[in-house]
Coordinates of C-alpha atoms in Angstrom, one line a residue:
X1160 CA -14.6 -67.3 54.9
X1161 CA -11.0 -68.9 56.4
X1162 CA -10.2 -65.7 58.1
X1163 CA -12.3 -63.1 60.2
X1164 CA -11.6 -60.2 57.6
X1165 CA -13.5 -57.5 59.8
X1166 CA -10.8 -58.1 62.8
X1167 CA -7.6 -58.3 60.5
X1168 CA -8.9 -55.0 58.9
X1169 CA -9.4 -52.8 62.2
X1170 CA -5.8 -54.1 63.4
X1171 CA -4.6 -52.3 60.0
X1172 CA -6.3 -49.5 61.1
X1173 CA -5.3 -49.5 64.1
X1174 CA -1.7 -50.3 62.8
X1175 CA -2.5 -46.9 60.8
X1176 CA -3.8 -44.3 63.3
X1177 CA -0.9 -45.4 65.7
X1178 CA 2.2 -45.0 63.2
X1179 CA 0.7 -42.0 62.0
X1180 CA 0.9 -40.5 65.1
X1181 CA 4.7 -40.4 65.1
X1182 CA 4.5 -38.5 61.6
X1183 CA 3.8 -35.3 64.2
X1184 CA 7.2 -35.6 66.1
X1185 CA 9.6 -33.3 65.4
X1186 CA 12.9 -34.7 62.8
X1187 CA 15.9 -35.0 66.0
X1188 CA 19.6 -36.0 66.0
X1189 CA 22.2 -35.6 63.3
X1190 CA 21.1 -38.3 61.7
X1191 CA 20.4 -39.2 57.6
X1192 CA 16.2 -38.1 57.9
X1193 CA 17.2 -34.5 59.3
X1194 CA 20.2 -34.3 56.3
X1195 CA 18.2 -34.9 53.8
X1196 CA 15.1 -32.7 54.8
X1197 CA 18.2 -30.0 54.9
X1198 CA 18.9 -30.8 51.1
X1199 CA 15.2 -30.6 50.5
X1200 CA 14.7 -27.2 52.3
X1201 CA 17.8 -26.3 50.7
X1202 CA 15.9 -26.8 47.0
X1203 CA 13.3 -24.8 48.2
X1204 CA 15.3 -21.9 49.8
X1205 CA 17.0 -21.5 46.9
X1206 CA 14.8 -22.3 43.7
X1207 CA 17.4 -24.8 42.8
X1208 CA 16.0 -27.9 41.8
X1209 CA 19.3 -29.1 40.0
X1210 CA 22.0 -29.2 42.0
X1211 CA 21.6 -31.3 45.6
X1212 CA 23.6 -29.4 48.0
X1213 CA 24.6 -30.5 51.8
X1214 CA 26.3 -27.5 54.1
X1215 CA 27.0 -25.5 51.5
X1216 CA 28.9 -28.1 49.7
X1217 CA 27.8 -30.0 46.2
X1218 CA 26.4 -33.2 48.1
X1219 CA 26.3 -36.5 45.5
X1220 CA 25.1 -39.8 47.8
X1221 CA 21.6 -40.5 46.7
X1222 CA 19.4 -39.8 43.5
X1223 CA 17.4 -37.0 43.5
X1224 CA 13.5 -38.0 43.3
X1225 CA 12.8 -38.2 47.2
X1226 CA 14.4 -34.4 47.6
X1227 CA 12.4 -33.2 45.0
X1228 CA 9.0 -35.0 46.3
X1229 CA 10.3 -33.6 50.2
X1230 CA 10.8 -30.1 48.4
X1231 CA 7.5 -30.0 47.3
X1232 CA 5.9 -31.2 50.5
X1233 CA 7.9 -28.2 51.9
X1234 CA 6.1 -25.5 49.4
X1235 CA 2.7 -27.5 50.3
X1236 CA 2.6 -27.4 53.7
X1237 CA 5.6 -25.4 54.8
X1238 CA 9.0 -26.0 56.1
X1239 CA 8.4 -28.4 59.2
X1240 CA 9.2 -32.1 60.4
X1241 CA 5.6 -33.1 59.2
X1242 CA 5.8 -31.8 55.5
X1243 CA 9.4 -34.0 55.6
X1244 CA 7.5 -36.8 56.8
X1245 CA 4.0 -37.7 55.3
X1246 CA 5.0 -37.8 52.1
X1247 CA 7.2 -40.8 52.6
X1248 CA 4.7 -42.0 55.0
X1249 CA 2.6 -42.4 52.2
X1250 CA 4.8 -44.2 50.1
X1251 CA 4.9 -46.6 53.2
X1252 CA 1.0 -46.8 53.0
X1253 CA 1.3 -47.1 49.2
X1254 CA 3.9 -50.6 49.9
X1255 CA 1.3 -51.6 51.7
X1256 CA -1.7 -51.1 49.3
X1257 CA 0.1 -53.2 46.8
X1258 CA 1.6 -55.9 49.1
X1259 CA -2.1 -56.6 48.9
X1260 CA -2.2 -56.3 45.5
X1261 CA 0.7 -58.6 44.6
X1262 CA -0.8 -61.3 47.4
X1263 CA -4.4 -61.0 45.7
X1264 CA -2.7 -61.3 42.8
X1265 CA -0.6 -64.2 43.4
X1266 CA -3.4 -66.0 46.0
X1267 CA -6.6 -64.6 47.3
X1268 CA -7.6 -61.2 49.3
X1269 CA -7.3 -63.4 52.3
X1270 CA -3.9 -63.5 51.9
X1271 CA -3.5 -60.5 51.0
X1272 CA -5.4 -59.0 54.0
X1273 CA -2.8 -61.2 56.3
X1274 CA 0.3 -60.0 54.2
X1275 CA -0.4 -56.2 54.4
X1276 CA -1.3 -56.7 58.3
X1277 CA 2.3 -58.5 58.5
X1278 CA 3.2 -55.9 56.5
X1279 CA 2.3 -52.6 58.8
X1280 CA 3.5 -54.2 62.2
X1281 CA 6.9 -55.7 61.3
X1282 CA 8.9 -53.9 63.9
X1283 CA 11.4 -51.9 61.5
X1284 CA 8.7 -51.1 59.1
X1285 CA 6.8 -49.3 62.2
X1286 CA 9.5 -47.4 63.1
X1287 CA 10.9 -46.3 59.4
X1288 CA 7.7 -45.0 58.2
X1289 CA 8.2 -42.2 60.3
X1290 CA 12.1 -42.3 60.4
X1291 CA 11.6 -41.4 57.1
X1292 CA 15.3 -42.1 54.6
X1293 CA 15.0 -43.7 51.1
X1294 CA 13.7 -47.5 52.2
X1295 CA 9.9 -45.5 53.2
X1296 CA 9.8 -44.5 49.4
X1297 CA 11.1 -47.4 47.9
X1298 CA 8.5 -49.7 49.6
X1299 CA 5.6 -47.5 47.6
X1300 CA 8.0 -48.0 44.4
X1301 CA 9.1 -51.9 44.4
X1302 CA 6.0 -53.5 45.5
X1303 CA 3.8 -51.2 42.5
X1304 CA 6.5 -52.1 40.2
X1305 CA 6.6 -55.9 41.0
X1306 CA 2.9 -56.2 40.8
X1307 CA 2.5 -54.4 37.2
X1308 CA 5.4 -56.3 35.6
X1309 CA 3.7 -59.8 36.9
X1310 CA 0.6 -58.6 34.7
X1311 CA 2.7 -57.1 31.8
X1312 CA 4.1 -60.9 31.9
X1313 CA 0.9 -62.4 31.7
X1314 CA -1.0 -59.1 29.5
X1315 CA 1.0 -56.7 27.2
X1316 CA -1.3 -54.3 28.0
X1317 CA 0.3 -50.3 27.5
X1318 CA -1.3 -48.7 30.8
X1319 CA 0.5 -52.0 33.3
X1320 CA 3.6 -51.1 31.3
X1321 CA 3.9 -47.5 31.8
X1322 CA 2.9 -47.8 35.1
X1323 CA 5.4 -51.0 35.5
X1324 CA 8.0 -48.4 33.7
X1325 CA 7.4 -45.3 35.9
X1326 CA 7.7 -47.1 39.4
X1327 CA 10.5 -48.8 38.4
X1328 CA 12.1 -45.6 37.0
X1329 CA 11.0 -44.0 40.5
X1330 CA 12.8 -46.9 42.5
X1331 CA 15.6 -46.2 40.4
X1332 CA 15.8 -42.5 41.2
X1333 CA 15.5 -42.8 44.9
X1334 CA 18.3 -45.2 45.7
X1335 CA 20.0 -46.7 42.3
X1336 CA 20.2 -49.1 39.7
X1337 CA 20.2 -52.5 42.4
X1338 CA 16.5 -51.9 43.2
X1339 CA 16.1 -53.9 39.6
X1340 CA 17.5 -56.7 41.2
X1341 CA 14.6 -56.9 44.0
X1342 CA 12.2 -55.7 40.9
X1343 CA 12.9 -58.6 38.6
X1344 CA 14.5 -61.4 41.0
X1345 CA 11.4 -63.0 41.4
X1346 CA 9.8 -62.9 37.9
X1347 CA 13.6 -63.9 36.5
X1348 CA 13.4 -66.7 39.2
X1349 CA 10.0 -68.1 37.8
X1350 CA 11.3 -67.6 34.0
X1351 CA 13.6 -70.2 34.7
X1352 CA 11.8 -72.2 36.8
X1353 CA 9.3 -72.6 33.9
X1354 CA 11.5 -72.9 31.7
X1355 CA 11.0 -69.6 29.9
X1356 CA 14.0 -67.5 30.2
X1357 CA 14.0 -66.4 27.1
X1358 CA 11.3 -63.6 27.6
X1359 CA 14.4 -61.9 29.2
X1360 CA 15.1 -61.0 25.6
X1361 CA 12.2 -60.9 24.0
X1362 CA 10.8 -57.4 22.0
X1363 CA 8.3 -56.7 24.6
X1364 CA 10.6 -56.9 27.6
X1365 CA 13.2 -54.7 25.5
X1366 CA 10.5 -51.9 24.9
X1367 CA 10.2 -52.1 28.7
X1368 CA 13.5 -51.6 29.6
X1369 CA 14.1 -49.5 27.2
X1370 CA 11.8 -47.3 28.3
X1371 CA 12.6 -47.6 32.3
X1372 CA 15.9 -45.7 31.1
X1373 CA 13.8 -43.2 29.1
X1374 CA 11.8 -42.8 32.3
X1375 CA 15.0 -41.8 34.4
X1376 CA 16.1 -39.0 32.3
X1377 CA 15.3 -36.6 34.9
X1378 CA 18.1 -37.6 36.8
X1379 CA 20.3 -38.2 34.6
X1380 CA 20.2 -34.9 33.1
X1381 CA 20.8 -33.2 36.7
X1382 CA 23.7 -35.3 37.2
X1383 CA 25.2 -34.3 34.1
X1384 CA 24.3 -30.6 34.6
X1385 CA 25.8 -30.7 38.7
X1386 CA 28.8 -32.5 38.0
X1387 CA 29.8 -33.6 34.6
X1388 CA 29.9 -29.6 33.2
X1389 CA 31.7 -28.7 36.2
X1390 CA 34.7 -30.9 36.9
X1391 CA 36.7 -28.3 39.0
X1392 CA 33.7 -29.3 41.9
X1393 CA 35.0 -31.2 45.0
X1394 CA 33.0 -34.3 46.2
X1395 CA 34.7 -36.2 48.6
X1396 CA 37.7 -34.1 48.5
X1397 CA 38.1 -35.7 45.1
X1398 CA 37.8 -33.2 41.4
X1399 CA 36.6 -34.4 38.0
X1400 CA 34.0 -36.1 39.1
X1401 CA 31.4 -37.6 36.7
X1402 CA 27.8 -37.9 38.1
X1403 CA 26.8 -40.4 35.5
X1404 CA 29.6 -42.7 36.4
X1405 CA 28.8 -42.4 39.9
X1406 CA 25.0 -42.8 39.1
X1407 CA 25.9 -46.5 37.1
X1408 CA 29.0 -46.9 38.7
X1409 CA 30.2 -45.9 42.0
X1410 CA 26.9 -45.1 43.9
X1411 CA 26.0 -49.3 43.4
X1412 CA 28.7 -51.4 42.4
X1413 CA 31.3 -49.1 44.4
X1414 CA 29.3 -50.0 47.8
X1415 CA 28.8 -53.7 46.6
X1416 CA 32.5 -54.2 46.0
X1417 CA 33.3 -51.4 49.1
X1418 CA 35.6 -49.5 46.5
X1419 CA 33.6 -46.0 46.4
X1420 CA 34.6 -43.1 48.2
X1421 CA 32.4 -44.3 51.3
X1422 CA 33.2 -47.5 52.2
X1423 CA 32.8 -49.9 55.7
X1424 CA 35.2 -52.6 56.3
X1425 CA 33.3 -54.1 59.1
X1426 CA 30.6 -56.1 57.3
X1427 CA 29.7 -59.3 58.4
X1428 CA 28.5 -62.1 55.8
X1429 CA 26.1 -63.2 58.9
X1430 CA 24.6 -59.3 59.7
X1431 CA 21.5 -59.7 58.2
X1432 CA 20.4 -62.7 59.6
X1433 CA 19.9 -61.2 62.6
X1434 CA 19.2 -58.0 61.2
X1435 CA 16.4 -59.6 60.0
X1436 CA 14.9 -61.5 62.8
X1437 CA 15.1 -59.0 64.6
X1438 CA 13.3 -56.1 62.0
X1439 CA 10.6 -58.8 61.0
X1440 CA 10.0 -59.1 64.8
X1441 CA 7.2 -60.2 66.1
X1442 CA 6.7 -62.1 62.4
X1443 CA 10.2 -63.9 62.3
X1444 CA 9.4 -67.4 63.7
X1445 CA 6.6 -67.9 61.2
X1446 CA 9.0 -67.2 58.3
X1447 CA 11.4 -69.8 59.0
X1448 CA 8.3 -72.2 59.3
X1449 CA 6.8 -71.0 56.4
X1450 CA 9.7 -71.0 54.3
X1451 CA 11.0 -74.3 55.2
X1452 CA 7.1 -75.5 54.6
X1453 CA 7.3 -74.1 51.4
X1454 CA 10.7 -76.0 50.5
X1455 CA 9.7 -79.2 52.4
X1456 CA 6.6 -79.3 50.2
X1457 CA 8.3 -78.3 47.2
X1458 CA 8.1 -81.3 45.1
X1459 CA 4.4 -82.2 45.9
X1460 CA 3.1 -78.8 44.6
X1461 CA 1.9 -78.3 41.3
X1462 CA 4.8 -76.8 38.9
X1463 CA 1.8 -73.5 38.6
X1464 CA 1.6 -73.0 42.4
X1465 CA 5.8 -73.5 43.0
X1466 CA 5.9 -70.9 40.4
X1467 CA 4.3 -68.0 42.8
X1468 CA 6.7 -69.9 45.5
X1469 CA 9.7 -69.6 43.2
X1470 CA 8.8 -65.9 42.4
X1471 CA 8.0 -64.8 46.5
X1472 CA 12.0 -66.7 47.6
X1473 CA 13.4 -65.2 44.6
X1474 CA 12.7 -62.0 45.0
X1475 CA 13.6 -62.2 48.6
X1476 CA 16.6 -64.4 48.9
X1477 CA 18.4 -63.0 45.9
X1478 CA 18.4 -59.2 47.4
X1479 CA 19.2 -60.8 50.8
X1480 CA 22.0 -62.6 49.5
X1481 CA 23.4 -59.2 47.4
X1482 CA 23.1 -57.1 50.8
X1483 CA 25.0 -59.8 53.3
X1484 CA 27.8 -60.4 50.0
X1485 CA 28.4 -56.6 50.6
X1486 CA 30.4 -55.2 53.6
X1487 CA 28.6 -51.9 53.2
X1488 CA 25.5 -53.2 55.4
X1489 CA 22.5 -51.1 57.2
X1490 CA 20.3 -52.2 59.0
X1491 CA 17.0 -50.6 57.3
X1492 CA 18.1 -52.0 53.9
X1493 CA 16.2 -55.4 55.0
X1494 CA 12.8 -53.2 54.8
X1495 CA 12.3 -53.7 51.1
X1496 CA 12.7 -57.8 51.1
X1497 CA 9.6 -57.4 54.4
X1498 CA 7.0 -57.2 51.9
X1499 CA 7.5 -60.7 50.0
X1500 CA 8.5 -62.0 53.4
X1501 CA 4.9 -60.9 54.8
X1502 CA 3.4 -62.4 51.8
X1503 CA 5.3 -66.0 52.1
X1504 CA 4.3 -65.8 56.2
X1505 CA 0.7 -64.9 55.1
X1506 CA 0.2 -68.0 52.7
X1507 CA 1.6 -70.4 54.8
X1508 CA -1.0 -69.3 57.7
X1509 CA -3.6 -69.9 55.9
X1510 CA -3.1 -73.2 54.2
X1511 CA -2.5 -74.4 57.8
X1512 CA -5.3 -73.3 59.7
X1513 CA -6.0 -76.7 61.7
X1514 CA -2.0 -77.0 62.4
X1515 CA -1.6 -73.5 64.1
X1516 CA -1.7 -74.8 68.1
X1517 CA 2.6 -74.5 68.6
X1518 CA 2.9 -71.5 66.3
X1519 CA -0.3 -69.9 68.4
X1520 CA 1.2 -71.1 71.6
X1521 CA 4.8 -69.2 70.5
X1522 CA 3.3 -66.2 69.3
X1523 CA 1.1 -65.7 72.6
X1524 CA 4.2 -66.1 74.5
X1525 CA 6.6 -64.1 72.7
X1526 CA 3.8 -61.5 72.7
X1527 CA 3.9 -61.9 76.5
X1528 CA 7.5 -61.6 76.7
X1529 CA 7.3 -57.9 74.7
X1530 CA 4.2 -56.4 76.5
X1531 CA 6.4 -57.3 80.3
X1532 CA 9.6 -55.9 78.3
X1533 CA 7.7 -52.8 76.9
X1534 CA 6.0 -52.3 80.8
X1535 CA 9.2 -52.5 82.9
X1536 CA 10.8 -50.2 80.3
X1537 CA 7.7 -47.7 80.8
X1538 CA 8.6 -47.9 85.0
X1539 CA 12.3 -47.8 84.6
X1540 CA 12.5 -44.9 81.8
X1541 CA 9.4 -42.6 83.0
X1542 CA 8.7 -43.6 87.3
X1543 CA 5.5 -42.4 88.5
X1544 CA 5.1 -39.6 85.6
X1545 CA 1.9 -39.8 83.1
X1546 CA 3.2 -41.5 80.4
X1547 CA 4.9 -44.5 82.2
X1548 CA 1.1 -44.7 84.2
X1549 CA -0.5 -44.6 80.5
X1550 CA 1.8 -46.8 79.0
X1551 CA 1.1 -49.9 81.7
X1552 CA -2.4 -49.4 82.4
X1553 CA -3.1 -49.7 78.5
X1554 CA -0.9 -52.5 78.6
X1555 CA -2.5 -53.7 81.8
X1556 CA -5.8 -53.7 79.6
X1557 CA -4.3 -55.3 76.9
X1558 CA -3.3 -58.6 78.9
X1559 CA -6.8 -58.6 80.4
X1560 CA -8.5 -58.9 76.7
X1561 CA -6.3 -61.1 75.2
X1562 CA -6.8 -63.1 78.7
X1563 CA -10.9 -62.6 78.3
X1564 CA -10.6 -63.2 74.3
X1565 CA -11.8 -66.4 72.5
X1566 CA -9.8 -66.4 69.3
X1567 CA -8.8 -69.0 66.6
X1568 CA -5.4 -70.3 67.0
X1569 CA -4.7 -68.0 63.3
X1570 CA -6.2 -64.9 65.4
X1571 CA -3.7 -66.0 68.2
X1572 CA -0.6 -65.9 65.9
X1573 CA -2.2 -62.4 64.6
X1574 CA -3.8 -60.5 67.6
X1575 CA -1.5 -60.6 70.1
X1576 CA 1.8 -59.9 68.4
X1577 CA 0.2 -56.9 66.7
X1578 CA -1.0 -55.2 70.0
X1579 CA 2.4 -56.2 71.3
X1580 CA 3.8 -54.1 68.8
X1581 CA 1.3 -51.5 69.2
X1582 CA 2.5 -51.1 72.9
X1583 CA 6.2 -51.0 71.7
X1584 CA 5.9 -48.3 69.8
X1585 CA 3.6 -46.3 71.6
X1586 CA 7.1 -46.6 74.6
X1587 CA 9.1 -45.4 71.1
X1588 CA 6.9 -42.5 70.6
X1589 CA 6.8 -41.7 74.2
X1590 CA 11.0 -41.4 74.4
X1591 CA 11.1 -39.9 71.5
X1592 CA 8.8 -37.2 72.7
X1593 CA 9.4 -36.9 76.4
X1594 CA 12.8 -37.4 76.2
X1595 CA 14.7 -37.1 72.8
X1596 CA 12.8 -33.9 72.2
X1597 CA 13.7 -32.5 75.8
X1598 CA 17.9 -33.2 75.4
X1599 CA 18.4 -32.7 71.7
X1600 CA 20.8 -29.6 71.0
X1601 CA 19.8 -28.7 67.8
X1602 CA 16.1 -28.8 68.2
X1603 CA 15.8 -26.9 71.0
X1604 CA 18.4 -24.4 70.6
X1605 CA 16.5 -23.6 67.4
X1606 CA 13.6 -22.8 69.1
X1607 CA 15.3 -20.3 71.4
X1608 CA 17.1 -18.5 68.9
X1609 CA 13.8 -18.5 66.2
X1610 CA 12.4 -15.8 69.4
X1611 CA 15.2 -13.8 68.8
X1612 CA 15.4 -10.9 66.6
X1613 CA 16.3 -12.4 63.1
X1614 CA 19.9 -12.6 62.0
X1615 CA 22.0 -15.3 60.7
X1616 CA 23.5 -18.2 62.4
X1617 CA 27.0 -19.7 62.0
X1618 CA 27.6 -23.0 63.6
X1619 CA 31.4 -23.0 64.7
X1620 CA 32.5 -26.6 64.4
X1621 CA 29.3 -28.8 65.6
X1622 CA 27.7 -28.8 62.6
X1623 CA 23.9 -29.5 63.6
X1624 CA 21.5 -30.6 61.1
X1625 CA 17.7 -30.5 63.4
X1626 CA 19.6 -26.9 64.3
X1627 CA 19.6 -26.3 60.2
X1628 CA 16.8 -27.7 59.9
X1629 CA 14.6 -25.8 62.4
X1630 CA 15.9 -22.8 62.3
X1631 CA 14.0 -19.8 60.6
X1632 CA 17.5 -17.9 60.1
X1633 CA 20.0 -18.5 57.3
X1634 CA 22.4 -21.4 58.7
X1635 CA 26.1 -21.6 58.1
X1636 CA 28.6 -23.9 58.6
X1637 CA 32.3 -22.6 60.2
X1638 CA 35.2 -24.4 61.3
X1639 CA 37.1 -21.6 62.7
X1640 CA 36.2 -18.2 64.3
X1641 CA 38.5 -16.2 61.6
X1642 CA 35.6 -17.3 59.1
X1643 CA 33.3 -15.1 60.8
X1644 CA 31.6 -11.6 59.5
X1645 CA 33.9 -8.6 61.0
X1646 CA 31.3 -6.6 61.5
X1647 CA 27.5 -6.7 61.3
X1648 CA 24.9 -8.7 63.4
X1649 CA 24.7 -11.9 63.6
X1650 CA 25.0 -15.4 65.9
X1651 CA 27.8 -17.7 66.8
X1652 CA 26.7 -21.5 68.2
X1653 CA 29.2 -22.7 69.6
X1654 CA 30.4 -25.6 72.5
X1655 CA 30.4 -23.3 76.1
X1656 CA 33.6 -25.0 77.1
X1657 CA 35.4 -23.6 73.5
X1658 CA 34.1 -20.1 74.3
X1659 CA 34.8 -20.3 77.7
X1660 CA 38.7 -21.3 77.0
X1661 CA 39.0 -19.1 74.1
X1662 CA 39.8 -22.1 72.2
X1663 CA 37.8 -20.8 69.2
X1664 CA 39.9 -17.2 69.5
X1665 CA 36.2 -15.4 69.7
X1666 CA 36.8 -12.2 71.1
X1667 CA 34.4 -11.9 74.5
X1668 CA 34.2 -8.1 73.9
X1669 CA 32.5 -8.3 70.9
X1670 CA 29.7 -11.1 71.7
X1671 CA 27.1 -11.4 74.1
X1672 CA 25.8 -14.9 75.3
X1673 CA 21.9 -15.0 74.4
X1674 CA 21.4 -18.7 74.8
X1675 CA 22.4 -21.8 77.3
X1676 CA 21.3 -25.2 76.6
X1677 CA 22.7 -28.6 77.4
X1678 CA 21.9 -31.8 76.1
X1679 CA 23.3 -35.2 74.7
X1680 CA 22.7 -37.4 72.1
X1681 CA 20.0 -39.9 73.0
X1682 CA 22.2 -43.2 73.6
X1683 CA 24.2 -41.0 76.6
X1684 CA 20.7 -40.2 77.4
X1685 CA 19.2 -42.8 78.3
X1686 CA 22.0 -44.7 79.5
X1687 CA 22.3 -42.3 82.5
X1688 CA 18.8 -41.2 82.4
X1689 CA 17.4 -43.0 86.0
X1690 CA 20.0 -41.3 87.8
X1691 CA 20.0 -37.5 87.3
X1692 CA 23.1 -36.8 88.7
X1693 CA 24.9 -39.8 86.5
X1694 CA 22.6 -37.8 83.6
X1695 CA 24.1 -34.3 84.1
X1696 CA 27.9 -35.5 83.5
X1697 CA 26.7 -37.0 80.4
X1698 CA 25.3 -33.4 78.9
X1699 CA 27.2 -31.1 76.6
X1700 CA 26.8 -27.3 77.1
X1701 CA 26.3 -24.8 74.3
X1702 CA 26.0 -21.1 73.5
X1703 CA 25.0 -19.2 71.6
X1704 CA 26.3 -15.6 71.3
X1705 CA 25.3 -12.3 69.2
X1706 CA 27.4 -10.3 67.5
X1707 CA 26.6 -6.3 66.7

């Protein structure tokens, strides 16, 4: 045994049980997770699985599959932040199942073990399964798909090429027709590479993509149905649109070339190089080794084991290359490109197992470096309360078992960054609940007014999605008080200082304030957040007022 699979298996677990926790926390700030578990809830609401609709207005930005798979979470287990997020939390878990798959597949379950370890504490993977937006999905999509169309390759075998098919038609209806690139890149890669392109061509490969467009259909067909039959709708303040152009078109090639209705002309052909050392954290270092290793090396390799190298840096480099040509650049659009990342890292750790003493010595200090970081954050954000005591005594503990532990210099590069990570995101978890949950508007004016008596809301010019989201009343969106109901009950949310001025033109003899609450968004937070007075200038009051 190179590895000691029993202690690279509870750190998986342990990666587990401690992302999971965050799965619990309630969806905050206006943000894309808390739009688009509005869509879903408004599927449900409504009976409408068709038509994707934001704010009352046709919405067309994203395929449909992950609304439908949030609706139905939503009918399981109710309308809450947790029914938003375990499903796509699963599709996380899922990636990660056949990350070890494709590394078995391609190596041995030692590498595969390594991999999916990589895999569940790469800093932006932790922290995206539970901020949950169409990457968490796509990992439980890609990583299926790549591993079934390796075996199709190798066996034309029916079962590995329906399931090859349906992931890959589920990829496709989650974020677009580019995922085929990170699908294919590497197997394409090692076509050439071997000399075998013409398989691209070939009858079998035709039946499979043939039927990948037979498998997305579905969404298709509610593209037509939403926009093509109704050209007098408005998207983007633009008519006649066509949701099968957009679907081929405009939704991929319109962000690649920044010529769609939303564009960014501040991309940066260098963005996702650091991007991704910094979302591959505490993992980057030994990526740049191991891919320069695998270069270096390249020539005294068998043409059989460059052809797993070929396929791993093809399906990795050729997506990272498509996002940084782009100017329309995210940072979470690195997480799919982790898992063959992870993989490459994993097989370069373990065909150097008596070379590991700098790489151990790095990783043991840049593990040091986080847990001090992660600490002195704890003291600054929280003072004397309980979680900043928690948070440094475990991470007190932690330095005195990696001082007291005897491990292998491959257990040094894996242990200590892992429970360095583990301590980072337990400090995440422990803003997000102490103090994003305590200052956010919409989440906690929700929970005052769901105590009222029920009546509808209308949200005068804020437009808060965790308010629409957590609220138990029917939500509208206004932009002016002469859109409001004349007569009847219902209530207004709006900014204290607007009704205060009479900027709005509410009448004050018709409402009465029910509700006070001020907060910020969580980068004013907890850039004033030491100093309470500092803190207090930062907040934004609101109200909200009944009408009878």
């Amino acid at each position: 045994m190179l590895i000691n699979r029993k202690l690279i298996i509870c750190l998986i677990m342990l990666a587990v049980i401690i992302n999971a926790a965050g799965i619990f926390e309630p969806l905050l700030r206006n943000d894309d997770p808390v739009l688009y578990a509005n869509i879903a809830k408004h599927i449900v609401l409504s009976g409408n699985w068709v038509d994707l609709v934001s704010g009352g207005k046709d919405w067309l930005d994203k395929p449909h599959l992950p609304f439908w798979i949030s609706a139905l979470s939503f009918k399981l287990f109710g309308i809450n932040s947790f029914a938003y997020v375990f499903p796509g939390f699963l599709f996380h878990l899922l990636g990660a199942y056949y990350t070890y798959r494709l590394a078995k597949h391609l190596y041995n379950p030692e590498v595969g073990l390594i991999s999916v370890l990589l895999y569940v504490t790469s800093l932006h993977l932790f922290f995206s399964a539970i901020d949950v937006r169409a990457e968490a999905y796509l990992l439980g999509q890609i990583m299926p798909a790549c591993y079934y169309w390796l075996c199709y390759d190798r066996n034309s075998n029916i079962k590995v090429l329906l399931l090859a098919c349906l992931f890959s038609a589920m990829a496709m209806m989650t974020k677009g027709l580019f995922v085929v690139l990170t699908i294919f890149s590497g197997i394409f890669c090692s076509w050439l590479y071997t000399r075998q392109f013409k398989r691209v061509y070939a009858p079998k490969w035709l039946l499979a993509y043939g039927l990948c467009l037979l498998f997305i259909l579905p969404e298709l067909i509610c593209l037509y149905l939403q926009f093509d039959l109704h050209p007098e709708k408005s998207v983007f303040g633009q008519q006649q649109i066509s949701g099968l152009k957009w679907y081929f078109w405009d939704s991929q090639f319109g962000r690649f070339f920044n010529s769609g209705p939303i564009v960014n002309t501040q991309g940066n052909p260098l963005f996702f190089v650091h991007t991704f050392l910094w979302a591959f954290l505490p993992w980057s270092m030994i990526f740049i080794l191991a891919t320069w290793r695998q270069l270096r090396d390249f020539r005294l390799r068998s043409r059989q084991q460059n052809a797993r190298v070929v396929y791993l840096l093809g399906s990795f480099w050729l997506t990272f290359i498509m996002f940084s040509a782009t100017k329309f650049q995210l940072d979470h659009y690195t997480n799919i490109i982790i898992p063959f990342a992870g993989i490459t890292c994993a097989a370069y750790l373990q065909d150097n197992l008596q070379a590991l003493k700098k790489l151990a010595s790095f990783q043991r200090g840049l593990s040091i470096f986080m847990l001090i970081i992660t600490a002195a954050l704890f003291v600054y954000l929280f003072k004397l309360s309980f979680p900043m005591v928690g948070g440094v005594i475990t991470i007190l503990l932690l330095f005195v078992v990696l001082k007291k532990s005897e491990f292998s210099y491959l257990e040094q590069c894996l242990v200590y960054p892992s429970l360095a990570i583990f301590a980072i995101f337990s400090l995440v978890l422990s803003v997000n609940y102490y103090i994003c949950r305590s200052y956010d508007v919409g989440y906690n004016v929700a929970q005052q007014v769901n105590n009222l008596p029920a009546a509808p809301l209308y949200d005068l010019d804020y437009s808060s999605t965790p308010l629409e989201f957590h609220l138990k009343y029917p939500y509208w969106r206004i932009n002016d008080g002469a859109q409001l109901p004349k007569s009847g009950t219902y209530y207004v949310f709006v900014k204290q200082q607007d009704w205060l001025d009479g900027s709005k033109k509410l009448d004050k003899s018709q409402y009465t304030p029910m509700v006070e609450f001020c907060g910020a968004t969580i980068d004013k937070v907890l850039r004033a957040y030491s100093d309470y007075s500092k803190l207090q200038s930062q907040l934004t009051c609101y109200t909200v007022l009944k009408h009878e």
